PDB file of C-alpha atoms in Angstrom:
ATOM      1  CA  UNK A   1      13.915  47.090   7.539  1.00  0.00           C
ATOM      2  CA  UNK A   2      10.445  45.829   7.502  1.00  0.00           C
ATOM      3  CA  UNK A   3       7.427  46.684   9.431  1.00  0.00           C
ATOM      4  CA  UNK A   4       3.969  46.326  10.256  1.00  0.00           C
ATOM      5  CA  UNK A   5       2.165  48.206  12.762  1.00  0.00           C
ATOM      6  CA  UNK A   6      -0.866  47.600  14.757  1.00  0.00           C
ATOM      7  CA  UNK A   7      -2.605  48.057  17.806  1.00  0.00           C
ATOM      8  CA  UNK A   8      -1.839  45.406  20.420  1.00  0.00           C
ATOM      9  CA  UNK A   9      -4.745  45.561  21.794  1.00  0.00           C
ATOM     10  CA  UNK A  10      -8.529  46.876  21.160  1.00  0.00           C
ATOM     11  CA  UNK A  11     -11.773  46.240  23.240  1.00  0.00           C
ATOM     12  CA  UNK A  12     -15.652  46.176  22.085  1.00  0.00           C
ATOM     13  CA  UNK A  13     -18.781  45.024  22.895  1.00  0.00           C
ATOM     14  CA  UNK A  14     -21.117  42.442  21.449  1.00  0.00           C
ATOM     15  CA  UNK A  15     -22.964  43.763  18.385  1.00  0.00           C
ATOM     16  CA  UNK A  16     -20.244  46.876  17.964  1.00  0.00           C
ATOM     17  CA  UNK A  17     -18.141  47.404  15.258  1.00  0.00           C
ATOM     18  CA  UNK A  18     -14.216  47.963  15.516  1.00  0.00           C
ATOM     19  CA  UNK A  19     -11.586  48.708  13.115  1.00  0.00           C
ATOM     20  CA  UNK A  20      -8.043  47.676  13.351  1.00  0.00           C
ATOM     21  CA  UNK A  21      -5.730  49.476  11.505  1.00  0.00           C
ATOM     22  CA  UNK A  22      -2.195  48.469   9.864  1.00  0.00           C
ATOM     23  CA  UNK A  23       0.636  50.463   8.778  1.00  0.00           C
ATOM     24  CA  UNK A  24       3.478  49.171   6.691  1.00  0.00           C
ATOM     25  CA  UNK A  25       6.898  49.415   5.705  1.00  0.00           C
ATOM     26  CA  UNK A  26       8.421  46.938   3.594  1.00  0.00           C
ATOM     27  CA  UNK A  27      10.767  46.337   0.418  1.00  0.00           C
ATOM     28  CA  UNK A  28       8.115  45.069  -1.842  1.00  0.00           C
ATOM     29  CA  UNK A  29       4.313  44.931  -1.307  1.00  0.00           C
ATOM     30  CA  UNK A  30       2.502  42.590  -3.311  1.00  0.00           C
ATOM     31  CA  UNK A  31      -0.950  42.869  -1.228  1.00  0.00           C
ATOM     32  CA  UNK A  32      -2.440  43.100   2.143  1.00  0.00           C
ATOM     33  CA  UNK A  33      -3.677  40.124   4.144  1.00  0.00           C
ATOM     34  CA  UNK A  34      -5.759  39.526   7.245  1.00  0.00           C
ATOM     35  CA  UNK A  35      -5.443  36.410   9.590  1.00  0.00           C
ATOM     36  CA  UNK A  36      -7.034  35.370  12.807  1.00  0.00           C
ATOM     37  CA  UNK A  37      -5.911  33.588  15.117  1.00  0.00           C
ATOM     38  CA  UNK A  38      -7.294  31.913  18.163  1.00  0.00           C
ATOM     39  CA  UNK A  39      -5.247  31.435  21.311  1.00  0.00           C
ATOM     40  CA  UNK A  40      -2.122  30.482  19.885  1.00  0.00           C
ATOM     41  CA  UNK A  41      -3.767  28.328  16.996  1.00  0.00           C
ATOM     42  CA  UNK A  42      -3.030  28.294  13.393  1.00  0.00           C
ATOM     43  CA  UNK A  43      -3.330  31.324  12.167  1.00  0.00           C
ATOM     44  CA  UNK A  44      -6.542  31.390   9.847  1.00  0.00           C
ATOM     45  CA  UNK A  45      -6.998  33.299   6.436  1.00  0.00           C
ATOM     46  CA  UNK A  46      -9.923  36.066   6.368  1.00  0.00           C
ATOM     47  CA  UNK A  47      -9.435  38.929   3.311  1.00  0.00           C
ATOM     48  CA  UNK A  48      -6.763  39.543   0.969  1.00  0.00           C
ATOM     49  CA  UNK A  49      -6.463  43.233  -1.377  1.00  0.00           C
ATOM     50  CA  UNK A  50      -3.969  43.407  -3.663  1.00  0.00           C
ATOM     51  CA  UNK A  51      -5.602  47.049  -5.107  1.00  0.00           C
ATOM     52  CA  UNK A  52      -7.139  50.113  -3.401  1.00  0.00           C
ATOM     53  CA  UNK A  53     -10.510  49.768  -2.416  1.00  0.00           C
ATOM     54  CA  UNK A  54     -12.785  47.549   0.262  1.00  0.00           C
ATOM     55  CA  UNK A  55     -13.186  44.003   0.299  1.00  0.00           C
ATOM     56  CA  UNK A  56     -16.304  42.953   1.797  1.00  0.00           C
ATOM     57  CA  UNK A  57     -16.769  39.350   3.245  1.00  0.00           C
ATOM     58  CA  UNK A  58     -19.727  38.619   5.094  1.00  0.00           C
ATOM     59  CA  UNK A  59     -19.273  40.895   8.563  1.00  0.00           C
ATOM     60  CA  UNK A  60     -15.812  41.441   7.803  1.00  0.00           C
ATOM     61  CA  UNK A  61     -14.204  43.752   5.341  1.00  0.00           C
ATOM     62  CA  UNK A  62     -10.920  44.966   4.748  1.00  0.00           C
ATOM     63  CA  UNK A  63      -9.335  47.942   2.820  1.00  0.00           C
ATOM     64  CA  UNK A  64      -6.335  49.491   1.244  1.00  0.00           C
ATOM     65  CA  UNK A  65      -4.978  52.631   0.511  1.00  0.00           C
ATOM     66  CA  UNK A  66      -1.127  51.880  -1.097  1.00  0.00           C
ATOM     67  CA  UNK A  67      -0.527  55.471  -1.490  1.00  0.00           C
ATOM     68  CA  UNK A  68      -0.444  55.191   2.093  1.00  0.00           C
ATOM     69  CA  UNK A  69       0.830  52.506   3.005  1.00  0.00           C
ATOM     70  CA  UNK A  70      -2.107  51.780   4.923  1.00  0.00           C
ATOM     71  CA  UNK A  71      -4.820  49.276   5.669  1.00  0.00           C
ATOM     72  CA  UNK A  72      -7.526  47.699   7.718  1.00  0.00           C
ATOM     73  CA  UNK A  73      -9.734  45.206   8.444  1.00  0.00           C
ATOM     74  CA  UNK A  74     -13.111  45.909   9.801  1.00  0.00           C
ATOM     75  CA  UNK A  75     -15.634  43.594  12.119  1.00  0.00           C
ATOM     76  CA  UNK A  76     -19.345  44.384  12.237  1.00  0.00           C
ATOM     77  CA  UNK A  77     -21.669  42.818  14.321  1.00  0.00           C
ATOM     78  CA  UNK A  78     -19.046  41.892  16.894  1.00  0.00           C
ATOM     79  CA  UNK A  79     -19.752  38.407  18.652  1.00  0.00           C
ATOM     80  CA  UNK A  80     -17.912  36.711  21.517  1.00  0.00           C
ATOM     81  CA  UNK A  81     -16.608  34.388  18.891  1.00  0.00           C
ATOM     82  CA  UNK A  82     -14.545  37.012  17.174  1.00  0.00           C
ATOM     83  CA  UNK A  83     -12.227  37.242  20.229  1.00  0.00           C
ATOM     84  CA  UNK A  84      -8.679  36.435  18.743  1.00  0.00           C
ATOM     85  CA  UNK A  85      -5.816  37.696  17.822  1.00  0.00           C
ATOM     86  CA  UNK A  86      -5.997  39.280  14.604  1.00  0.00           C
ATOM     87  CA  UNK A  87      -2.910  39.467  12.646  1.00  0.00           C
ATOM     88  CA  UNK A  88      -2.159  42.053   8.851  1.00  0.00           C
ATOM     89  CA  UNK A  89       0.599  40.355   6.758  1.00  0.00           C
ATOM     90  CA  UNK A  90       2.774  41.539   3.706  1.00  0.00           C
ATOM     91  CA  UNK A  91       3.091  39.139   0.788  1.00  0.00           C
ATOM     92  CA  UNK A  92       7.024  40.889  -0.311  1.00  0.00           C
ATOM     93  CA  UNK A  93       7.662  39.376  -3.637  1.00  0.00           C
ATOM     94  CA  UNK A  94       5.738  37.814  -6.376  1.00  0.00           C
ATOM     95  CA  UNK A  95       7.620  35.343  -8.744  1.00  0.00           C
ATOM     96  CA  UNK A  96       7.141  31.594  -8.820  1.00  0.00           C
ATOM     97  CA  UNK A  97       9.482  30.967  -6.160  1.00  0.00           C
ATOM     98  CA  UNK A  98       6.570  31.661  -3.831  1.00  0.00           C
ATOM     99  CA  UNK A  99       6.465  34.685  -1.883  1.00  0.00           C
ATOM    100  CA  UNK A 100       6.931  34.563   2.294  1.00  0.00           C
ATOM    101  CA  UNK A 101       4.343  37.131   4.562  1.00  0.00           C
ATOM    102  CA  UNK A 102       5.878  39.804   6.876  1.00  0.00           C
ATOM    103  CA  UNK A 103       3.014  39.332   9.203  1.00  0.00           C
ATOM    104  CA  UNK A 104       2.487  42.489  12.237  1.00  0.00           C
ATOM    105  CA  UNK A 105       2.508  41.837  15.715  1.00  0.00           C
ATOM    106  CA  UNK A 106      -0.914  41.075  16.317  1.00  0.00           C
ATOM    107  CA  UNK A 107      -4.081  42.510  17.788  1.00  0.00           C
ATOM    108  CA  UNK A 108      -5.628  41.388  20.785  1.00  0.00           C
ATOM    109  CA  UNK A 109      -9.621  42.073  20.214  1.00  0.00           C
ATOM    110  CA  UNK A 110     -11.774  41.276  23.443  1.00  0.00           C
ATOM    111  CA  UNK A 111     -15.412  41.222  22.985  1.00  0.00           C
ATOM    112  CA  UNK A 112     -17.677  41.987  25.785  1.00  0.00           C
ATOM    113  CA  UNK A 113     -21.073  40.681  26.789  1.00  0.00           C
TER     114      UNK A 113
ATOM    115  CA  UNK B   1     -12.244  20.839   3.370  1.00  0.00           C
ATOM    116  CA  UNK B   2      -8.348  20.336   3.043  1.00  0.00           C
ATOM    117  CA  UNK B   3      -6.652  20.915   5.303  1.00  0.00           C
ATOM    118  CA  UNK B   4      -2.668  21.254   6.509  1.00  0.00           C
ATOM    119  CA  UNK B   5      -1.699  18.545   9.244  1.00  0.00           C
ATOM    120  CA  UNK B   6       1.067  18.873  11.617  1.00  0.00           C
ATOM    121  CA  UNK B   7       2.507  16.073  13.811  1.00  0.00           C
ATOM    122  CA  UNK B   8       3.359  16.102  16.586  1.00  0.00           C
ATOM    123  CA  UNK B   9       1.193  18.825  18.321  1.00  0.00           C
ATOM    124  CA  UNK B  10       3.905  19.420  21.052  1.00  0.00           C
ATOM    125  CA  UNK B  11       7.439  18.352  21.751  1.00  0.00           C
ATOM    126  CA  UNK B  12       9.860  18.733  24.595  1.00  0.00           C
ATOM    127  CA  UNK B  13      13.535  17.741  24.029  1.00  0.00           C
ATOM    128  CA  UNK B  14      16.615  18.718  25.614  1.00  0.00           C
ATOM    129  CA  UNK B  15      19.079  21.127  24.488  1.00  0.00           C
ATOM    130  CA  UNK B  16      20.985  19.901  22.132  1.00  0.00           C
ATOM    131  CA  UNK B  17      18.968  17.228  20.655  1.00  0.00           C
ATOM    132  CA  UNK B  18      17.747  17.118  17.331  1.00  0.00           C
ATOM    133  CA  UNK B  19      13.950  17.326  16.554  1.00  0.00           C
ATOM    134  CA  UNK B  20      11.968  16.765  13.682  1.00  0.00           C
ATOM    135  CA  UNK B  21       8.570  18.527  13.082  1.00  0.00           C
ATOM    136  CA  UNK B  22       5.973  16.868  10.374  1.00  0.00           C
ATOM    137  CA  UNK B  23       3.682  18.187   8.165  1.00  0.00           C
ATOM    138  CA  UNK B  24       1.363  17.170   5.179  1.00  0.00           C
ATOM    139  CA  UNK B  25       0.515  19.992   2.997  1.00  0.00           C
ATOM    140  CA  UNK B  26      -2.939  20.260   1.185  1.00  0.00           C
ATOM    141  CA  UNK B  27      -2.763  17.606  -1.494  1.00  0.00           C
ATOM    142  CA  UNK B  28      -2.476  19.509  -4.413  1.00  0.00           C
ATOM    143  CA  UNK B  29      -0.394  22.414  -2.714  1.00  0.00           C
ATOM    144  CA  UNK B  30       3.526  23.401  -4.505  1.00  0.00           C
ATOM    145  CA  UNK B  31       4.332  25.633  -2.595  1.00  0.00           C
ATOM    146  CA  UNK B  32       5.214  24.845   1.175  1.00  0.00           C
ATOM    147  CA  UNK B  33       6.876  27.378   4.246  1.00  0.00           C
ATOM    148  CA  UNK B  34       7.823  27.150   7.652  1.00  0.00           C
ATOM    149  CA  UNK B  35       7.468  30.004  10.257  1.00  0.00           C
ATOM    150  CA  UNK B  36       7.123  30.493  13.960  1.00  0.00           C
ATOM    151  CA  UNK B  37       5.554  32.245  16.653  1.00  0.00           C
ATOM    152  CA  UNK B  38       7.532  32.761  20.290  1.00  0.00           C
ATOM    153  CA  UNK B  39       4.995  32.813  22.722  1.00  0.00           C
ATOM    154  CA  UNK B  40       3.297  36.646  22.243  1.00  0.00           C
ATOM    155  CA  UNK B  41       4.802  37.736  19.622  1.00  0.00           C
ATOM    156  CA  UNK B  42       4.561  37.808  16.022  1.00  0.00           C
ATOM    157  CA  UNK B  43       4.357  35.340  13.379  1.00  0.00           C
ATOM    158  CA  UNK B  44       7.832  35.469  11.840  1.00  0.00           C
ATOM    159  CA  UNK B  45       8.959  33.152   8.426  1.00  0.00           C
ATOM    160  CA  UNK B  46      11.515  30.452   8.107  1.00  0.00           C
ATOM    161  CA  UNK B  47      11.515  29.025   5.003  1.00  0.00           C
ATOM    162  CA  UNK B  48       9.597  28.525   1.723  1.00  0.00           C
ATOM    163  CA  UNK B  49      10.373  25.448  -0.528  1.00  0.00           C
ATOM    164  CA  UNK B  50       8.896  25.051  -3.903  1.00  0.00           C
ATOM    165  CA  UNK B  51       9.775  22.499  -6.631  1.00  0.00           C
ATOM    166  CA  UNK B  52      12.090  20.324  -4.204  1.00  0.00           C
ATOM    167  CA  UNK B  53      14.686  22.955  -3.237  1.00  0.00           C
ATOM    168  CA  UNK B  54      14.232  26.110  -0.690  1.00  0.00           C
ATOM    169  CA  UNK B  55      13.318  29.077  -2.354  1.00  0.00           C
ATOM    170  CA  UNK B  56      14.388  31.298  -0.060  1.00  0.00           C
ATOM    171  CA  UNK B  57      15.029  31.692   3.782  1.00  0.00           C
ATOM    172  CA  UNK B  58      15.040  33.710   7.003  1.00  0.00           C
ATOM    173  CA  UNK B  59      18.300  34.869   8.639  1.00  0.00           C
ATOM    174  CA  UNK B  60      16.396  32.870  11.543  1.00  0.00           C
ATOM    175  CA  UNK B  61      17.129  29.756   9.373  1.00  0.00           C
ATOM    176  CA  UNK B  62      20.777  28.834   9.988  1.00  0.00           C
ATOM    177  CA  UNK B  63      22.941  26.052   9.259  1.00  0.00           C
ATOM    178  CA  UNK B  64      20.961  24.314  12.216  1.00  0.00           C
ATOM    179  CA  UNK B  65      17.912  24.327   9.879  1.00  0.00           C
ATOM    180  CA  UNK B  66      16.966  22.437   7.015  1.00  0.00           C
ATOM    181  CA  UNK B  67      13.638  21.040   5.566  1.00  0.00           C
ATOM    182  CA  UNK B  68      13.063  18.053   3.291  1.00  0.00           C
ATOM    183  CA  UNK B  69      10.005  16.994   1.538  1.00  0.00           C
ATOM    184  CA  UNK B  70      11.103  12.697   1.808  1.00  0.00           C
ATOM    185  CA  UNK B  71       7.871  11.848  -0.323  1.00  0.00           C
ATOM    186  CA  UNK B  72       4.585  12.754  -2.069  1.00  0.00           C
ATOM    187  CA  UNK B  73       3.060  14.034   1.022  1.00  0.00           C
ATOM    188  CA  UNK B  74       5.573  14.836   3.566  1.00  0.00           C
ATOM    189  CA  UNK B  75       7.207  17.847   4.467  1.00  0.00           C
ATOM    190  CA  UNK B  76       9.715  18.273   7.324  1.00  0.00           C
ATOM    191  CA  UNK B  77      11.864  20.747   9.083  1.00  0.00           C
ATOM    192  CA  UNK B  78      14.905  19.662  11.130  1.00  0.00           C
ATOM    193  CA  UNK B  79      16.388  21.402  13.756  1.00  0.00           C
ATOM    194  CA  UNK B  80      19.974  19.608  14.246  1.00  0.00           C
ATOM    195  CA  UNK B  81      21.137  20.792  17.754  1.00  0.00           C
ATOM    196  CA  UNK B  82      18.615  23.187  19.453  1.00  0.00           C
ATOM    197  CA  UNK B  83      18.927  25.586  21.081  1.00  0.00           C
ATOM    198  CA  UNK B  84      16.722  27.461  24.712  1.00  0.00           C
ATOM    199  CA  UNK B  85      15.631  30.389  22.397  1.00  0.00           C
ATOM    200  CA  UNK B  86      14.480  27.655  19.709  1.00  0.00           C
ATOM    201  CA  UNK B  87      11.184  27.346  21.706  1.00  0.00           C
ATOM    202  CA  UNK B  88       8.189  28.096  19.961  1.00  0.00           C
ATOM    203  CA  UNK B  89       4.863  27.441  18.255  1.00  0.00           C
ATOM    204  CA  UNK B  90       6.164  26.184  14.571  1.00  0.00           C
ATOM    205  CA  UNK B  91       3.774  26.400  11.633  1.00  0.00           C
ATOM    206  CA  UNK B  92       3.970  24.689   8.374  1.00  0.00           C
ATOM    207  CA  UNK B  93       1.470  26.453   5.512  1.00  0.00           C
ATOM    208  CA  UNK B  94       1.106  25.520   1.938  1.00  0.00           C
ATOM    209  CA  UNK B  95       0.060  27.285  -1.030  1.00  0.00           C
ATOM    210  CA  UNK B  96      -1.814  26.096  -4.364  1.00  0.00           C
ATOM    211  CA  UNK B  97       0.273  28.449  -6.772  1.00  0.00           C
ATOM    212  CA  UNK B  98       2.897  30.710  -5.770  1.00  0.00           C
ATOM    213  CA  UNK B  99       2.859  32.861  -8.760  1.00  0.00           C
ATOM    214  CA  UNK B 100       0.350  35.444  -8.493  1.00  0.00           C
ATOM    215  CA  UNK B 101      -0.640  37.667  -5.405  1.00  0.00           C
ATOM    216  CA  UNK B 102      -3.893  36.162  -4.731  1.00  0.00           C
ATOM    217  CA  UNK B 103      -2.417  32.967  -3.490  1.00  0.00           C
ATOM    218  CA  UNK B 104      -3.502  32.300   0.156  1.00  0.00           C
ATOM    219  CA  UNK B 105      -1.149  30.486   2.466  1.00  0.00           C
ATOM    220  CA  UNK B 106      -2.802  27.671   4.891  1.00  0.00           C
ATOM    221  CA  UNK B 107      -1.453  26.893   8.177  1.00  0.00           C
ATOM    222  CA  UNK B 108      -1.203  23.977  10.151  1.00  0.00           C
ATOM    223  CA  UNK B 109      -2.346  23.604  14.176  1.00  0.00           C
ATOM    224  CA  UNK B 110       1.109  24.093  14.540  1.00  0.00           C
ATOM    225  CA  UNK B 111       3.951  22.143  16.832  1.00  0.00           C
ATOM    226  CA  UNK B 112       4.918  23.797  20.196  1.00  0.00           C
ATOM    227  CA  UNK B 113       8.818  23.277  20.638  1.00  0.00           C
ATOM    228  CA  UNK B 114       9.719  23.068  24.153  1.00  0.00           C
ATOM    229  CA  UNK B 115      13.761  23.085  25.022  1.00  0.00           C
ATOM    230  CA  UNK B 116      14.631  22.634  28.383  1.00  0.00           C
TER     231      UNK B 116
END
């Protein structure tokens, strides 16, 4: 089958910085994406990597190792705002047909005061 | 900035009826998919349609299913007769070129299906 792990759920506190991780399994992997989403709402596009390395967008980044199967994305300077649900997603084919996204369960970040 | 519109924001039908959920893709978008969320749980997909045909679908997309794009701007997904586990949030997202693994999908607000 295919999978994506994550936490369900991680806490921190204004100003911190957290990393959610994302393990996956899946038939083809034709790169790593990262969306938010915000009670329920459309789920919103923040990084993208297709090769190994970190990709850096203003205070959030997001990496890739597909040796291991493994990626995350990471917040810094947490603010209230960034409480969503945070969701890692497989793009599984690559043709111009399109391609459909495995997405993971979802994290649940809560920021503090 | 472009975005993906979905009408109508919430439904509630009866079991058994047929529903129709809208959505008008980013203007210059190809590539266009339907998935859905049941409340808490993942984002799971439907269908992706490209070049007026369905390029491939879920096993979640049975003969219940189907999606047409009726004009320049339109894209629809019909559910024919549905069904108490049919509730859910459904998203349409489109994509500028399917092609090549940069490609980001963009959602819509979504429609929440209720079936009583």
């Amino acid at each position: 089958g295919q999978s994506l792990e994550q936490p369900s759920e991680v806490t921190a506190v204004e100003g911190a910085i957290v990393q959610i991780n994302c393990t996956y399994q899946t038939s083809g992997f034709y790169g790593l994406s990262w969306y938010q989403q915000h009670d329920g709402g459309a789920p919103t596009f923040l990084s993208y990597n297709a090769l190994d390395g970190l990709e850096e967008t203003g205070r959030f980044s997001s990496f890739l190792s597909r040796s291991d199967s493994y990626g995350y994305l990471l917040l810094q300077e947490l603010q209230m705002k960034d409480s969503a649900s945070y969701f890692c997603a497989v793009r599984d084919r690559l043709d111009n047909q399109g391609g459909k996204l495995i997405f993971g369960q979802g994290t649940e970040l809560s920021v503090k005061p | 900035e472009p975005e993906v519109t979905q009408t109508p924001s919430h439904q509630v039908t009866q079991m058994g009826q047929e529903v129709i959920l809208r959505c008008v893709p980013i203007s210059n978008h190809l590539y266009f998919y339907w998935y859905r969320q049941i409340l808490g749980q993942k984002v799971e997909f439907l269908v992706s349609f490209y070049n007026n045909e369905i390029s491939e679908k879920s096993e979640i997309f049975d003969d219940q299913f189907s999606v047409e794009r009726p004009d320049g701007s339109n894209f629809t997904l019909k559910i024919r007769s549905t069904k108490l586990e049919d509730s859910a949030m459904y998203f349409c997202a489109s994509s500028e070129v399917g092609g090549i693994s940069t490609d980001t999908q963009y959602f819509g607000p979504g429609t929440r299906l209720t079936v009583l």
